[in-house]
mmCIF file of C-alpha atoms and ligand atoms in Angstrom:
data_model
loop_
_atom_site.group_PDB
_atom_site.id
_atom_site.type_symbol
_atom_site.label_atom_id
_atom_site.label_comp_id
_atom_site.label_asym_id
_atom_site.label_seq_id
_atom_site.Cartn_x
_atom_site.Cartn_y
_atom_site.Cartn_z
ATOM 1 C CA ALA Y 50 0.078 -0.448 -0.486
ATOM 2 C CA ALA Y 51 0.711 3.635 -0.422
ATOM 3 C CA GLY Y 52 2.236 5.227 2.388
ATOM 4 C CA PRO Y 53 1.637 8.767 3.579
ATOM 5 C CA GLY Y 54 2.820 11.417 1.218
ATOM 6 C CA LEU Y 55 5.600 14.443 1.576
ATOM 7 C CA GLY Y 56 3.196 16.521 2.891
ATOM 8 C CA ARG Y 57 2.160 14.940 6.004
ATOM 9 C CA PHE Y 58 5.301 15.267 6.578
ATOM 10 C CA ARG Y 59 6.111 18.895 6.273
ATOM 11 C CA GLY Y 60 2.620 18.864 8.173
ATOM 12 C CA CYS Y 61 4.162 17.512 10.509
ATOM 13 C CA LEU Y 62 6.736 19.546 11.495
ATOM 14 C CA ALA Y 63 5.489 23.118 10.421
ATOM 15 C CA GLY Y 64 2.323 22.183 12.707
ATOM 16 C CA ALA Y 65 4.852 21.525 15.666
ATOM 17 C CA LEU Y 66 6.965 24.512 14.785
ATOM 18 C CA LEU Y 67 3.742 26.533 15.307
ATOM 19 C CA GLY Y 68 2.494 25.470 17.667
ATOM 20 C CA ASP Y 69 5.975 26.048 19.453
ATOM 21 C CA CYS Y 70 6.515 29.566 18.252
ATOM 22 C CA LEU Y 71 3.009 30.867 19.103
ATOM 23 C CA GLY Y 72 2.772 29.076 22.291
ATOM 24 C CA ALA Y 73 5.783 30.308 23.343
ATOM 25 C CA ALA Y 74 4.409 33.991 23.286
ATOM 26 C CA PHE Y 75 2.309 32.892 25.966
ATOM 27 C CA GLU Y 76 4.174 29.967 28.276
ATOM 28 C CA GLY Y 77 3.165 29.949 31.628
ATOM 29 C CA ARG Y 78 -0.046 32.445 32.123
ATOM 30 C CA SER Y 79 -2.418 30.256 34.076
ATOM 31 C CA VAL Y 80 -5.543 32.795 31.586
ATOM 32 C CA VAL Y 81 -5.180 33.504 28.103
ATOM 33 C CA LYS Y 82 -7.795 35.763 26.821
ATOM 34 C CA LEU Y 83 -8.764 34.542 23.767
ATOM 35 C CA PRO Y 84 -9.909 38.451 22.584
ATOM 36 C CA GLU Y 85 -5.372 38.736 23.011
ATOM 37 C CA LEU Y 86 -4.435 35.854 21.873
ATOM 38 C CA LEU Y 87 -6.593 36.380 18.125
ATOM 39 C CA ARG Y 88 -4.991 39.954 18.096
ATOM 40 C CA PHE Y 89 -1.836 38.416 18.461
ATOM 41 C CA LEU Y 90 -2.660 35.889 16.193
ATOM 42 C CA GLY Y 91 -3.616 38.944 13.473
ATOM 43 C CA GLY Y 92 -0.306 40.935 13.540
ATOM 44 C CA LEU Y 93 0.888 38.004 12.764
ATOM 45 C CA GLU Y 94 -1.333 38.815 8.780
ATOM 46 C CA PRO Y 95 0.421 40.979 6.282
ATOM 47 C CA ALA Y 96 -0.842 44.812 6.299
ATOM 48 C CA PRO Y 97 -3.779 44.059 4.207
ATOM 49 C CA GLY Y 98 -3.513 46.198 0.534
ATOM 50 C CA ALA Y 99 0.318 47.300 1.385
ATOM 51 C CA GLY Y 100 2.053 45.184 -0.919
ATOM 52 C CA GLU Y 101 4.342 43.853 1.720
ATOM 53 C CA PRO Y 102 7.057 41.245 0.678
ATOM 54 C CA LEU Y 103 6.407 38.071 1.796
ATOM 55 C CA GLY Y 104 9.453 38.405 5.239
ATOM 56 C CA SER Y 105 9.405 41.647 4.795
ATOM 57 C CA ALA Y 106 11.605 42.607 7.670
ATOM 58 C CA ARG Y 107 8.370 44.308 9.142
ATOM 59 C CA ARG Y 108 7.068 40.768 10.449
ATOM 60 C CA GLU Y 109 7.933 39.710 13.850
ATOM 61 C CA THR Y 110 9.500 36.397 14.195
ATOM 62 C CA LEU Y 111 8.500 34.521 16.804
ATOM 63 C CA PRO Y 112 12.020 32.207 18.850
ATOM 64 C CA TYR Y 113 11.268 29.129 18.470
ATOM 65 C CA THR Y 114 12.110 27.171 22.158
ATOM 66 C CA ASP Y 115 13.022 23.627 24.115
ATOM 67 C CA ASP Y 116 10.365 21.635 21.961
ATOM 68 C CA THR Y 117 11.908 22.287 18.219
ATOM 69 C CA ALA Y 118 15.927 22.646 18.831
ATOM 70 C CA LEU Y 119 15.799 18.983 20.614
ATOM 71 C CA GLY Y 120 12.484 18.500 18.703
ATOM 72 C CA ARG Y 121 15.039 19.087 15.346
ATOM 73 C CA ALA Y 122 18.671 17.325 17.050
ATOM 74 C CA LEU Y 123 16.582 14.103 17.473
ATOM 75 C CA LEU Y 124 15.328 14.119 13.557
ATOM 76 C CA ARG Y 125 19.065 14.564 12.795
ATOM 77 C CA SER Y 126 20.097 12.068 14.488
ATOM 78 C CA LEU Y 127 18.047 9.736 13.269
ATOM 79 C CA LEU Y 128 19.024 10.696 9.604
ATOM 80 C CA ASN Y 129 22.137 10.421 9.776
ATOM 81 C CA ARG Y 130 22.281 7.362 11.539
ATOM 82 C CA HIS Y 131 19.574 6.035 9.545
ATOM 83 C CA GLY Y 132 17.766 5.347 12.579
ATOM 84 C CA PHE Y 133 17.904 5.412 16.763
ATOM 85 C CA ASP Y 134 21.436 5.231 17.853
ATOM 86 C CA GLU Y 135 21.029 6.297 21.547
ATOM 87 C CA ALA Y 136 24.875 7.603 22.241
ATOM 88 C CA ASP Y 137 24.643 9.915 18.722
ATOM 89 C CA MET Y 138 20.920 11.380 19.731
ATOM 90 C CA ALA Y 139 22.974 11.847 23.164
ATOM 91 C CA ARG Y 140 24.981 13.938 22.470
ATOM 92 C CA ARG Y 141 23.041 15.676 20.146
ATOM 93 C CA PHE Y 142 20.898 16.195 22.400
ATOM 94 C CA ALA Y 143 23.582 17.768 24.630
ATOM 95 C CA GLU Y 144 25.324 19.926 22.400
ATOM 96 C CA GLU Y 145 21.834 21.884 20.880
ATOM 97 C CA TYR Y 146 21.731 22.304 24.666
ATOM 98 C CA LYS Y 147 25.399 23.459 25.251
ATOM 99 C CA LYS Y 148 24.900 25.909 22.101
ATOM 100 C CA GLU Y 149 21.741 27.725 22.694
ATOM 101 C CA PRO Y 150 21.664 27.095 27.154
ATOM 102 C CA ASN Y 151 18.728 29.718 26.492
ATOM 103 C CA ARG Y 152 15.810 27.794 24.700
ATOM 104 C CA GLY Y 153 13.626 28.169 28.031
ATOM 105 C CA TYR Y 154 14.930 24.358 28.661
ATOM 106 C CA GLY Y 155 13.196 22.531 32.094
ATOM 107 C CA MET Y 156 15.016 22.888 35.694
ATOM 108 C CA ALA Y 157 16.330 19.751 35.740
ATOM 109 C CA VAL Y 158 17.007 18.363 32.628
ATOM 110 C CA VAL Y 159 19.747 20.575 32.212
ATOM 111 C CA ASN Y 160 21.580 18.810 34.701
ATOM 112 C CA VAL Y 161 21.280 15.545 32.253
ATOM 113 C CA PHE Y 162 23.186 17.292 29.603
ATOM 114 C CA LYS Y 163 25.652 18.545 31.319
ATOM 115 C CA LYS Y 164 26.430 14.959 32.530
ATOM 116 C CA LEU Y 165 25.867 13.426 28.955
ATOM 117 C CA LEU Y 166 28.758 16.283 27.699
ATOM 118 C CA SER Y 167 31.025 15.008 30.724
ATOM 119 C CA PRO Y 168 33.837 12.182 28.884
ATOM 120 C CA LYS Y 169 33.284 10.098 31.558
ATOM 121 C CA CYS Y 170 30.387 9.478 31.153
ATOM 122 C CA SER Y 171 29.953 5.556 29.207
ATOM 123 C CA ASP Y 172 26.096 5.225 29.621
ATOM 124 C CA VAL Y 173 24.421 7.862 28.086
ATOM 125 C CA PHE Y 174 20.955 6.190 30.029
ATOM 126 C CA GLU Y 175 22.595 6.803 33.640
ATOM 127 C CA PRO Y 176 21.948 10.712 33.752
ATOM 128 C CA ALA Y 177 18.373 10.624 33.032
ATOM 129 C CA ARG Y 178 18.614 7.448 35.462
ATOM 130 C CA ALA Y 179 19.822 9.478 38.962
ATOM 131 C CA GLN Y 180 17.407 12.915 37.790
ATOM 132 C CA PHE Y 181 14.800 13.287 41.238
ATOM 133 C CA ASN Y 182 16.504 10.484 44.281
ATOM 134 C CA GLY Y 183 16.927 7.998 41.145
ATOM 135 C CA LYS Y 184 13.093 8.399 40.417
ATOM 136 C CA GLY Y 185 13.783 9.692 37.040
ATOM 137 C CA SER Y 186 11.655 12.817 36.352
ATOM 138 C CA TYR Y 187 8.042 12.851 34.707
ATOM 139 C CA GLY Y 188 8.229 16.013 33.145
ATOM 140 C CA ASN Y 189 7.101 16.338 29.445
ATOM 141 C CA GLY Y 190 10.140 16.946 27.916
ATOM 142 C CA GLY Y 191 10.342 12.957 26.039
ATOM 143 C CA ALA Y 192 7.469 14.215 24.169
ATOM 144 C CA MET Y 193 7.138 16.855 23.036
ATOM 145 C CA ARG Y 194 10.705 16.190 20.752
ATOM 146 C CA VAL Y 195 9.382 13.267 19.833
ATOM 147 C CA ALA Y 196 7.089 13.372 16.708
ATOM 148 C CA GLY Y 197 10.172 12.553 14.758
ATOM 149 C CA ILE Y 198 10.104 8.965 16.150
ATOM 150 C CA ALA Y 199 6.361 8.466 14.031
ATOM 151 C CA LEU Y 200 8.402 10.297 10.853
ATOM 152 C CA VAL Y 201 10.869 7.522 10.756
ATOM 153 C CA TYR Y 202 8.998 4.214 11.605
ATOM 154 C CA SER Y 203 6.395 3.173 9.996
ATOM 155 C CA ASP Y 204 6.280 -0.741 12.017
ATOM 156 C CA VAL Y 205 4.218 0.798 15.148
ATOM 157 C CA GLN Y 206 6.052 -2.015 17.445
ATOM 158 C CA ASP Y 207 9.169 0.552 16.247
ATOM 159 C CA VAL Y 208 7.447 3.640 17.337
ATOM 160 C CA LYS Y 209 7.306 2.215 21.280
ATOM 161 C CA LYS Y 210 10.180 0.896 21.102
ATOM 162 C CA PHE Y 211 11.922 4.166 19.797
ATOM 163 C CA ALA Y 212 9.360 6.793 21.133
ATOM 164 C CA LYS Y 213 11.035 4.808 24.116
ATOM 165 C CA LEU Y 214 14.877 4.628 24.324
ATOM 166 C CA SER Y 215 14.649 8.689 22.614
ATOM 167 C CA ALA Y 216 12.542 9.570 25.988
ATOM 168 C CA GLU Y 217 14.890 7.243 28.506
ATOM 169 C CA LEU Y 218 17.568 9.435 27.186
ATOM 170 C CA THR Y 219 16.159 12.333 29.441
ATOM 171 C CA HIS Y 220 13.048 10.967 30.912
ATOM 172 C CA SER Y 221 13.407 7.795 33.149
ATOM 173 C CA ASN Y 222 10.574 7.551 34.769
ATOM 174 C CA SER Y 223 7.006 6.125 33.008
ATOM 175 C CA LEU Y 224 5.082 8.449 33.281
ATOM 176 C CA GLY Y 225 8.046 10.371 31.556
ATOM 177 C CA TYR Y 226 8.631 8.476 28.401
ATOM 178 C CA ASN Y 227 5.079 6.887 28.221
ATOM 179 C CA GLY Y 228 3.920 10.123 27.797
ATOM 180 C CA ALA Y 229 6.571 10.061 24.486
ATOM 181 C CA VAL Y 230 5.204 6.926 23.261
ATOM 182 C CA LEU Y 231 1.673 7.964 23.965
ATOM 183 C CA GLN Y 232 2.767 10.937 21.554
ATOM 184 C CA ALA Y 233 4.199 9.187 19.534
ATOM 185 C CA LEU Y 234 1.403 7.306 18.903
ATOM 186 C CA ALA Y 235 -0.823 9.692 18.278
ATOM 187 C CA VAL Y 236 1.458 11.469 15.215
ATOM 188 C CA HIS Y 237 1.626 7.819 13.895
ATOM 189 C CA LEU Y 238 -2.076 7.162 13.807
ATOM 190 C CA ALA Y 239 -2.866 11.104 12.403
ATOM 191 C CA LEU Y 240 0.057 9.920 8.967
ATOM 192 C CA GLN Y 241 -2.337 7.655 7.936
ATOM 193 C CA GLY Y 242 -4.489 10.133 7.546
ATOM 194 C CA GLU Y 243 -8.859 9.461 7.134
ATOM 195 C CA LEU Y 244 -9.564 7.574 10.664
ATOM 196 C CA SER Y 245 -12.258 8.584 12.687
ATOM 197 C CA LYS Y 246 -12.066 10.325 16.120
ATOM 198 C CA GLU Y 247 -14.128 6.704 17.718
ATOM 199 C CA SER Y 248 -11.258 4.783 16.012
ATOM 200 C CA PHE Y 249 -8.451 7.026 16.730
ATOM 201 C CA LEU Y 250 -8.719 6.837 19.975
ATOM 202 C CA GLU Y 251 -9.521 3.255 20.442
ATOM 203 C CA GLN Y 252 -6.607 2.660 18.728
ATOM 204 C CA LEU Y 253 -4.446 4.864 21.500
ATOM 205 C CA ILE Y 254 -6.223 3.267 24.448
ATOM 206 C CA SER Y 255 -5.685 -0.210 23.623
ATOM 207 C CA HIS Y 256 -1.851 0.310 22.806
ATOM 208 C CA MET Y 257 -2.040 2.240 26.086
ATOM 209 C CA GLU Y 258 -3.201 -0.585 27.946
ATOM 210 C CA ASP Y 259 -0.706 -3.098 26.877
ATOM 211 C CA VAL Y 260 1.948 -0.362 27.597
ATOM 212 C CA GLU Y 261 0.874 0.891 30.621
ATOM 213 C CA ALA Y 262 0.682 -2.688 31.575
ATOM 214 C CA ASP Y 263 3.993 -3.513 32.638
ATOM 215 C CA GLU Y 264 6.029 -3.772 36.534
ATOM 216 C CA ARG Y 265 7.749 -0.260 35.884
ATOM 217 C CA SER Y 266 4.840 1.652 35.064
ATOM 218 C CA LEU Y 267 2.475 0.086 37.631
ATOM 219 C CA SER Y 268 4.494 0.353 40.398
ATOM 220 C CA ASP Y 269 5.875 4.326 39.350
ATOM 221 C CA ALA Y 270 2.786 5.405 38.817
ATOM 222 C CA ARG Y 271 1.566 3.622 42.396
ATOM 223 C CA ALA Y 272 4.732 5.916 43.857
ATOM 224 C CA LEU Y 273 3.202 8.970 42.726
ATOM 225 C CA GLY Y 274 -0.144 8.066 43.914
ATOM 226 C CA PHE Y 275 -1.742 7.516 40.683
ATOM 227 C CA GLU Y 276 -4.267 4.738 39.619
ATOM 228 C CA ASP Y 277 -2.742 2.283 37.785
ATOM 229 C CA LEU Y 278 -3.441 3.111 33.677
ATOM 230 C CA PRO Y 279 -2.750 6.474 34.263
ATOM 231 C CA PHE Y 280 -2.381 7.346 29.963
ATOM 232 C CA SER Y 281 -4.989 5.031 29.409
ATOM 233 C CA ARG Y 282 -7.689 6.667 31.803
ATOM 234 C CA ARG Y 283 -7.191 9.989 30.147
ATOM 235 C CA LEU Y 284 -7.434 8.689 26.755
ATOM 236 C CA LYS Y 285 -11.320 6.752 28.409
ATOM 237 C CA LYS Y 286 -11.978 10.516 29.865
ATOM 238 C CA ILE Y 287 -11.024 12.501 26.599
ATOM 239 C CA LYS Y 288 -14.318 10.176 25.036
ATOM 240 C CA GLU Y 289 -16.601 10.883 27.493
ATOM 241 C CA PHE Y 290 -15.941 14.682 26.583
ATOM 242 C CA LEU Y 291 -15.767 14.179 22.958
ATOM 243 C CA GLU Y 292 -19.211 12.379 23.552
ATOM 244 C CA LEU Y 293 -20.164 15.989 24.737
ATOM 245 C CA SER Y 294 -21.477 18.932 22.332
ATOM 246 C CA SER Y 295 -18.922 21.159 24.314
ATOM 247 C CA VAL Y 296 -16.954 20.929 27.839
ATOM 248 C CA PRO Y 297 -16.122 24.250 29.728
ATOM 249 C CA LYS Y 298 -12.217 25.266 29.972
ATOM 250 C CA ALA Y 299 -12.375 24.441 33.594
ATOM 251 C CA ASP Y 300 -13.060 20.590 33.623
ATOM 252 C CA VAL Y 301 -10.704 20.098 30.923
ATOM 253 C CA LEU Y 302 -7.606 21.269 33.380
ATOM 254 C CA PHE Y 303 -8.975 19.744 36.113
ATOM 255 C CA GLU Y 304 -8.765 16.122 34.248
ATOM 256 C CA LEU Y 305 -6.452 16.231 31.992
ATOM 257 C CA GLY Y 306 -4.690 19.617 32.812
ATOM 258 C CA ASN Y 307 -2.010 22.276 31.148
ATOM 259 C CA GLY Y 308 1.296 21.176 33.237
ATOM 260 C CA ILE Y 309 4.780 20.657 32.709
ATOM 261 C CA ALA Y 310 4.649 17.158 32.984
ATOM 262 C CA ALA Y 311 3.604 14.373 30.446
ATOM 263 C CA LEU Y 312 0.817 13.149 32.105
ATOM 264 C CA ARG Y 313 -0.649 16.712 32.696
ATOM 265 C CA SER Y 314 -0.042 17.550 28.783
ATOM 266 C CA VAL Y 315 0.074 14.618 26.315
ATOM 267 C CA PRO Y 316 -3.825 13.696 26.714
ATOM 268 C CA THR Y 317 -4.565 17.874 26.895
ATOM 269 C CA ALA Y 318 -3.006 18.027 23.351
ATOM 270 C CA ILE Y 319 -4.784 14.439 21.905
ATOM 271 C CA TYR Y 320 -7.993 16.379 23.262
ATOM 272 C CA SER Y 321 -6.921 19.324 21.730
ATOM 273 C CA PHE Y 322 -6.685 18.415 18.239
ATOM 274 C CA LEU Y 323 -9.465 15.648 18.055
ATOM 275 C CA ARG Y 324 -12.174 18.165 19.612
ATOM 276 C CA CYS Y 325 -10.985 21.060 16.942
ATOM 277 C CA MET Y 326 -12.109 18.676 13.557
ATOM 278 C CA GLU Y 327 -15.276 19.850 14.816
ATOM 279 C CA ALA Y 328 -15.935 23.821 15.060
ATOM 280 C CA ASP Y 329 -15.410 26.098 18.328
ATOM 281 C CA PRO Y 330 -17.970 28.734 18.684
ATOM 282 C CA ASP Y 331 -15.390 30.857 20.627
ATOM 283 C CA ILE Y 332 -12.716 30.753 17.462
ATOM 284 C CA PRO Y 333 -13.856 32.356 13.944
ATOM 285 C CA ASP Y 334 -14.836 29.978 11.712
ATOM 286 C CA HIS Y 335 -11.651 31.443 8.603
ATOM 287 C CA TYR Y 336 -9.500 29.523 10.511
ATOM 288 C CA ASN Y 337 -8.968 25.948 9.668
ATOM 289 C CA PRO Y 338 -8.645 22.613 11.852
ATOM 290 C CA LEU Y 339 -5.139 22.879 12.821
ATOM 291 C CA GLN Y 340 -5.618 26.614 13.271
ATOM 292 C CA ARG Y 341 -8.506 26.270 15.812
ATOM 293 C CA THR Y 342 -6.179 23.152 17.545
ATOM 294 C CA ILE Y 343 -3.424 25.478 18.284
ATOM 295 C CA VAL Y 344 -5.920 28.350 19.400
ATOM 296 C CA TYR Y 345 -7.448 26.237 21.306
ATOM 297 C CA CYS Y 346 -4.007 24.847 23.099
ATOM 298 C CA ILE Y 347 -2.892 27.988 23.918
ATOM 299 C CA SER Y 348 -6.267 29.717 25.023
ATOM 300 C CA LEU Y 349 -5.666 26.416 27.983
ATOM 301 C CA GLY Y 350 -2.780 28.836 29.460
ATOM 302 C CA GLY Y 351 0.205 26.620 31.122
ATOM 303 C CA ASP Y 352 2.036 25.100 29.095
ATOM 304 C CA THR Y 353 1.382 26.715 26.013
ATOM 305 C CA ASP Y 354 4.271 25.822 23.514
ATOM 306 C CA THR Y 355 4.661 22.350 24.712
ATOM 307 C CA ILE Y 356 1.036 21.397 24.249
ATOM 308 C CA ALA Y 357 0.389 23.398 20.584
ATOM 309 C CA THR Y 358 3.570 21.793 19.511
ATOM 310 C CA MET Y 359 2.274 18.264 20.617
ATOM 311 C CA ALA Y 360 -0.591 19.494 18.794
ATOM 312 C CA GLY Y 361 0.343 20.484 16.079
ATOM 313 C CA ALA Y 362 2.647 18.173 15.459
ATOM 314 C CA ILE Y 363 -0.549 15.920 15.175
ATOM 315 C CA ALA Y 364 -2.632 17.895 12.986
ATOM 316 C CA GLY Y 365 -0.182 19.048 11.037
ATOM 317 C CA ALA Y 366 0.207 15.033 10.257
ATOM 318 C CA TYR Y 367 -3.301 14.827 9.835
ATOM 319 C CA TYR Y 368 -4.108 17.514 7.678
ATOM 320 C CA GLY Y 369 -1.260 18.519 5.387
ATOM 321 C CA GLU Y 370 0.598 21.256 4.991
ATOM 322 C CA GLU Y 371 -2.550 22.279 2.701
ATOM 323 C CA GLN Y 372 -3.825 23.752 6.120
ATOM 324 C CA ILE Y 373 -0.557 24.962 7.504
ATOM 325 C CA PRO Y 374 -0.930 29.429 6.668
ATOM 326 C CA PRO Y 375 2.318 30.565 5.461
ATOM 327 C CA SER Y 376 2.037 33.882 6.879
ATOM 328 C CA TRP Y 377 2.313 32.197 10.449
ATOM 329 C CA GLU Y 378 5.104 29.926 9.068
ATOM 330 C CA GLN Y 379 7.113 32.503 8.265
ATOM 331 C CA SER Y 380 6.687 33.473 11.681
ATOM 332 C CA CYS Y 381 9.030 31.171 12.602
ATOM 333 C CA GLU Y 382 12.575 31.232 13.060
ATOM 334 C CA ALA Y 383 14.077 29.183 11.079
ATOM 335 C CA PHE Y 384 11.049 27.799 9.021
ATOM 336 C CA GLN Y 385 12.831 27.545 5.993
ATOM 337 C CA GLU Y 386 13.976 24.382 7.812
ATOM 338 C CA THR Y 387 11.005 22.372 7.424
ATOM 339 C CA GLU Y 388 11.048 21.880 4.348
ATOM 340 C CA LYS Y 389 14.879 20.373 3.956
ATOM 341 C CA LEU Y 390 14.381 18.235 7.269
ATOM 342 C CA ALA Y 391 10.661 17.373 5.992
ATOM 343 C CA SER Y 392 11.917 16.116 2.445
ATOM 344 C CA SER Y 393 15.734 14.227 4.016
ATOM 345 C CA LEU Y 394 13.095 11.960 6.321
ATOM 346 C CA TYR Y 395 10.099 10.963 3.412
ATOM 347 C CA GLU Y 396 13.178 10.186 1.507
ATOM 348 C CA LEU Y 397 14.344 7.434 4.141
ATOM 349 C CA TYR Y 398 10.994 6.873 5.417
ATOM 350 C CA CYS Y 399 10.485 5.694 1.588
ATOM 351 C CA GLN Y 400 13.804 3.593 1.453
ATOM 352 C CA ARG Y 401 12.235 1.464 4.735
ATOM 353 C CA ILE Y 402 9.036 0.831 3.744
HETATM 354 O O1 LIG D 247 11.016 17.413 31.161
HETATM 355 P P1 LIG D 247 11.980 18.546 30.483
HETATM 356 O O2 LIG D 247 12.696 18.374 29.077
HETATM 357 O O3 LIG D 247 10.777 20.121 30.840
HETATM 358 C C1 LIG D 247 10.422 20.218 29.021
HETATM 359 C C2 LIG D 247 9.516 21.700 29.843
HETATM 360 C C3 LIG D 247 8.294 22.218 27.889
HETATM 361 O O4 LIG D 247 7.389 22.707 28.660
HETATM 362 C C4 LIG D 247 9.125 22.530 27.667
HETATM 363 O O5 LIG D 247 9.032 24.274 26.834
HETATM 364 C C5 LIG D 247 10.351 23.314 28.723
HETATM 365 O O6 LIG D 247 9.831 24.254 29.360
HETATM 366 O O7 LIG D 247 10.221 22.759 29.715
HETATM 367 O O8 LIG D 247 12.554 19.100 31.599
HETATM 368 P P2 LIG D 247 12.090 18.570 33.588
HETATM 369 O O9 LIG D 247 13.396 19.456 33.892
HETATM 370 O O10 LIG D 247 12.764 17.249 33.011
HETATM 371 O O11 LIG D 247 11.382 18.097 33.803
HETATM 372 C C6 LIG D 247 10.076 19.470 34.260
HETATM 373 C C7 LIG D 247 10.549 19.583 35.438
HETATM 374 O O12 LIG D 247 8.557 18.626 36.123
HETATM 375 C C8 LIG D 247 10.947 19.740 35.914
HETATM 376 O O13 LIG D 247 11.411 21.029 36.229
HETATM 377 C C9 LIG D 247 10.155 19.500 37.633
HETATM 378 O O14 LIG D 247 8.964 20.594 37.879
HETATM 379 C C10 LIG D 247 9.240 18.912 37.111
HETATM 380 N N1 LIG D 247 8.956 17.428 37.480
HETATM 381 C C11 LIG D 247 9.050 16.821 39.048
HETATM 382 N N2 LIG D 247 8.929 16.729 40.103
HETATM 383 C C12 LIG D 247 9.147 16.605 41.227
HETATM 384 N N3 LIG D 247 9.572 15.374 41.235
HETATM 385 C C13 LIG D 247 9.432 16.327 36.608
HETATM 386 N N4 LIG D 247 9.959 15.742 37.257
HETATM 387 C C14 LIG D 247 9.059 15.337 38.645
HETATM 388 C C15 LIG D 247 9.801 14.778 40.119
HETATM 389 O O15 LIG D 247 10.280 13.401 39.999
HETATM 390 MG MG1 LIG D 248 9.677 24.759 25.853
HETATM 391 MG MG1 LIG D 249 9.587 26.829 30.046
HETATM 392 MG MG1 LIG D 250 7.038 23.906 27.141
#
């Protein structure tokens, strides 16, 4: 069977970039007012009738953050090594951090990068295991950068395996790396294209019930005071939410969250993507479903760059590059890189099928 086309690869990387750059302008705000967000987005459009050339200096450039910096490091490693190579990927993450340490990295993960940069480090998974007194980080850093795994591996078992390994370079708590597995699975399914909301969720639930059933996942969840299979449970909550014609923002934040823990952000990104397949009375109709997804994520506040980059990657893989607005894309720092990376990735993906 013919695999996904190049437009989905471009869409995925561009959607991720948009989510990060647009979301970063609002990161950490507990409340984002929709009129302010819509005004901000309106400012990205070229002035009407001004005949302004594309990419003119007048347009503001929105910097990308650690989400994109590491997402691209992951992609370059996969491309260079023709697949997952833990030592190469770890080195690229650490070198990327060293080159530009002010991209908004998580407070704790920088210690992993510093240890990886030491010539004494022989096991590249060891610094991540030492985080948080040996419990490992459950932050969303493994998930925010993982989309590329689904763009290189077409087999779902490979997607799970390498999403986990890539995340374990910095996040050894299962609540961190299982979030990365879930995000990679969502991108994998989105790349296959036309698929109902119901079957998208059913497939995610059935994969995650398997992923979360191992001893480590059960004991990590219990140690943190969560019920068993916490990601699977939140996917089921998403299913309930989607059966309602609308869900108050407060309920979404209470049940799914908008925080830096993978458990409080990956399900939120997936919900945002699925909810925004339909029109939203609060979001203007001229926005397409991909734009709506990003607007919705940012309107939730909190970890806006990361939730929007994850939802943007899923939506971009699903809808393809046709839904990437040029004016938004051209507002993002280093947006031209998306095209090059997508073409190389697509070539590798086709070789591997
Ligand atoms: O997960 P990580 O890479 O951070 C990603 C976030 C995204 O929002 C990016 O956009 C960027 O802003 O940062 O980095 P970590 O430092 O591993 O985890 C992020 C935070 O999660 C930590 O600084 C802690 O506040 C929290 N955290 C934990 N807190 C207590 N106990 C993660 N794991 C633990 C834990 O085990
Ligand atoms: Mg960030
Ligand atoms: Mg931050
Ligand atoms: Mg963030």
